[in-house]
mmCIF file of C-alpha atoms in Angstrom:
data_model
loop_
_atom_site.group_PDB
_atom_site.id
_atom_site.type_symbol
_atom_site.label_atom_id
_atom_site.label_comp_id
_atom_site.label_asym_id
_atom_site.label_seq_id
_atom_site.Cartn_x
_atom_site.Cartn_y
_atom_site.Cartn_z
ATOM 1 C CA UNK A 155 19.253 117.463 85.479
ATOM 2 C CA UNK A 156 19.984 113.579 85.953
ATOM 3 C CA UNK A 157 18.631 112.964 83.075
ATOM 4 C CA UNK A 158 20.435 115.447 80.858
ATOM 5 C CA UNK A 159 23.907 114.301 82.279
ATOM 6 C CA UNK A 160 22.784 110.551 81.280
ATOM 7 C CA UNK A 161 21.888 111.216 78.200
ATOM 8 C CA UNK A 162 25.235 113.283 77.813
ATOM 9 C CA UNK A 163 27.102 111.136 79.571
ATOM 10 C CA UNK A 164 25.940 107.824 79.955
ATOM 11 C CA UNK A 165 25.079 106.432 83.737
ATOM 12 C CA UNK A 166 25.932 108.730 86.562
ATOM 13 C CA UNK A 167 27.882 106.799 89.088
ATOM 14 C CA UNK A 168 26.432 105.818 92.202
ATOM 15 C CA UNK A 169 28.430 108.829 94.141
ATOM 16 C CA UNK A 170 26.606 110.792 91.430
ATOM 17 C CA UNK A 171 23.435 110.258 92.253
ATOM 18 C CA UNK A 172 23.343 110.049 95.951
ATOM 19 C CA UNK A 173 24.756 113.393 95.709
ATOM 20 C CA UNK A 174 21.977 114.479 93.423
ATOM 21 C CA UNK A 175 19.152 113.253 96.331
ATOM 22 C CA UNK A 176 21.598 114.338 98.907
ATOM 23 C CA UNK A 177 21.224 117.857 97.512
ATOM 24 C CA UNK A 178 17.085 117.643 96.762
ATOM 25 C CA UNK A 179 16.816 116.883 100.586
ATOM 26 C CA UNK A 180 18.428 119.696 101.775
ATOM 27 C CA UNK A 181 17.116 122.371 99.856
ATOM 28 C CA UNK A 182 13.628 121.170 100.498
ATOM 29 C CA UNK A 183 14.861 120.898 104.288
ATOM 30 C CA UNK A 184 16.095 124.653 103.999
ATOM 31 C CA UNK A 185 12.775 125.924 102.361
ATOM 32 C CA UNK A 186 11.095 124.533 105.262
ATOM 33 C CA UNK A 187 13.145 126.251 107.714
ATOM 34 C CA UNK A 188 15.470 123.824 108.431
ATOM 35 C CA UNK A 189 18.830 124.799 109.361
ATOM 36 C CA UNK A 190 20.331 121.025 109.708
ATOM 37 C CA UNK A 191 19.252 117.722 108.290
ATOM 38 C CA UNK A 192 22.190 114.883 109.256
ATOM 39 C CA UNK A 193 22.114 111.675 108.551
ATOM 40 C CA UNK A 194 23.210 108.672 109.991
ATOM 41 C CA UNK A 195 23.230 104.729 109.095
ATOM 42 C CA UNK A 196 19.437 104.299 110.636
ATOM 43 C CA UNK A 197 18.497 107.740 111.795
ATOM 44 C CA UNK A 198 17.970 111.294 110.555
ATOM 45 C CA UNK A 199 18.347 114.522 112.837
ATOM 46 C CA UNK A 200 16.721 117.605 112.239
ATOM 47 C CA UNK A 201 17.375 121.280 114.251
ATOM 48 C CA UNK A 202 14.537 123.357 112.793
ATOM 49 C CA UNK A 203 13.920 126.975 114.377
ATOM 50 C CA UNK A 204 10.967 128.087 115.999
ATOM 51 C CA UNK A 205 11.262 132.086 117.339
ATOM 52 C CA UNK A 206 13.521 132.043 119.750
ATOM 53 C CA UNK A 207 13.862 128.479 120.124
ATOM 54 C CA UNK A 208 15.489 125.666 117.927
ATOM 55 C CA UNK A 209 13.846 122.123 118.163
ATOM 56 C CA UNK A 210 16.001 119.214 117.099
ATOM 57 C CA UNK A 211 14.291 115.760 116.012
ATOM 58 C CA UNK A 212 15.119 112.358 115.880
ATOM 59 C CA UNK A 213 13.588 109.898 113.287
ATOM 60 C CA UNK A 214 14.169 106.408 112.192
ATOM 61 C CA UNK A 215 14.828 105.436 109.048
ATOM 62 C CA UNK A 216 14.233 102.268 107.320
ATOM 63 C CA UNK A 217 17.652 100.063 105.701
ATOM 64 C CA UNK A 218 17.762 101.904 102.175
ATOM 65 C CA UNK A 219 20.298 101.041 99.349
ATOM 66 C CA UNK A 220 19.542 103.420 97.067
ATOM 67 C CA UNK A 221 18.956 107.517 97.038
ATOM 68 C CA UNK A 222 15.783 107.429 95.693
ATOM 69 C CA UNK A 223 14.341 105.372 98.493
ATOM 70 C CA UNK A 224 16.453 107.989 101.768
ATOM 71 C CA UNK A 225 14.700 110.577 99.402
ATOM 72 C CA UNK A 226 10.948 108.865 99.832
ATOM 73 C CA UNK A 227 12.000 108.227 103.320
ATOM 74 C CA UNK A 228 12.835 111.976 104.186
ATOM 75 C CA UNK A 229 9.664 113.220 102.180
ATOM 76 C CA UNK A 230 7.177 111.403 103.829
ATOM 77 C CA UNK A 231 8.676 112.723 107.031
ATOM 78 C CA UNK A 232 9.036 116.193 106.370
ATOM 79 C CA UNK A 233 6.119 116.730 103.336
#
């Protein structure tokens, strides 16, 4: 979809596409039963729910300054 709205309308801004990954994340959060993913400047929480139970998780993130690299980030920590 990026790619279509570049090529229609030139460069997303950089709201635009940190929106985009923003988005990505937390669909492939809620497909993995996920019911919160929230960010924070080094850290991302997650409440996932197990039966009857709902386990929340801390991880550290590296410094990122672009989407694509929170994205690769959050991936590799919840495949």
């Amino acid at each position: 979809i990026m790619e279509e709205l570049a090529d229609r309308f030139g460069t997303p801004p950089p709201q635009a596409k940190w929106l985009y990954h923003m988005t990505r994340m937390r669909v492939h959060a809620a497909r993995r039963g996920f019911t919160q993913v929230k960010f924070d400047k080094l850290t991302m929480t997650t409440l996932q729910k197990q039966g009857d139970k709902t386990v929340t998780r801390k991880h550290i993130l590296k410094n990122v300054s672009k989407p694509e690299e929170l994205e690769a980030q959050f991936l590799a920590l919840i495949p």
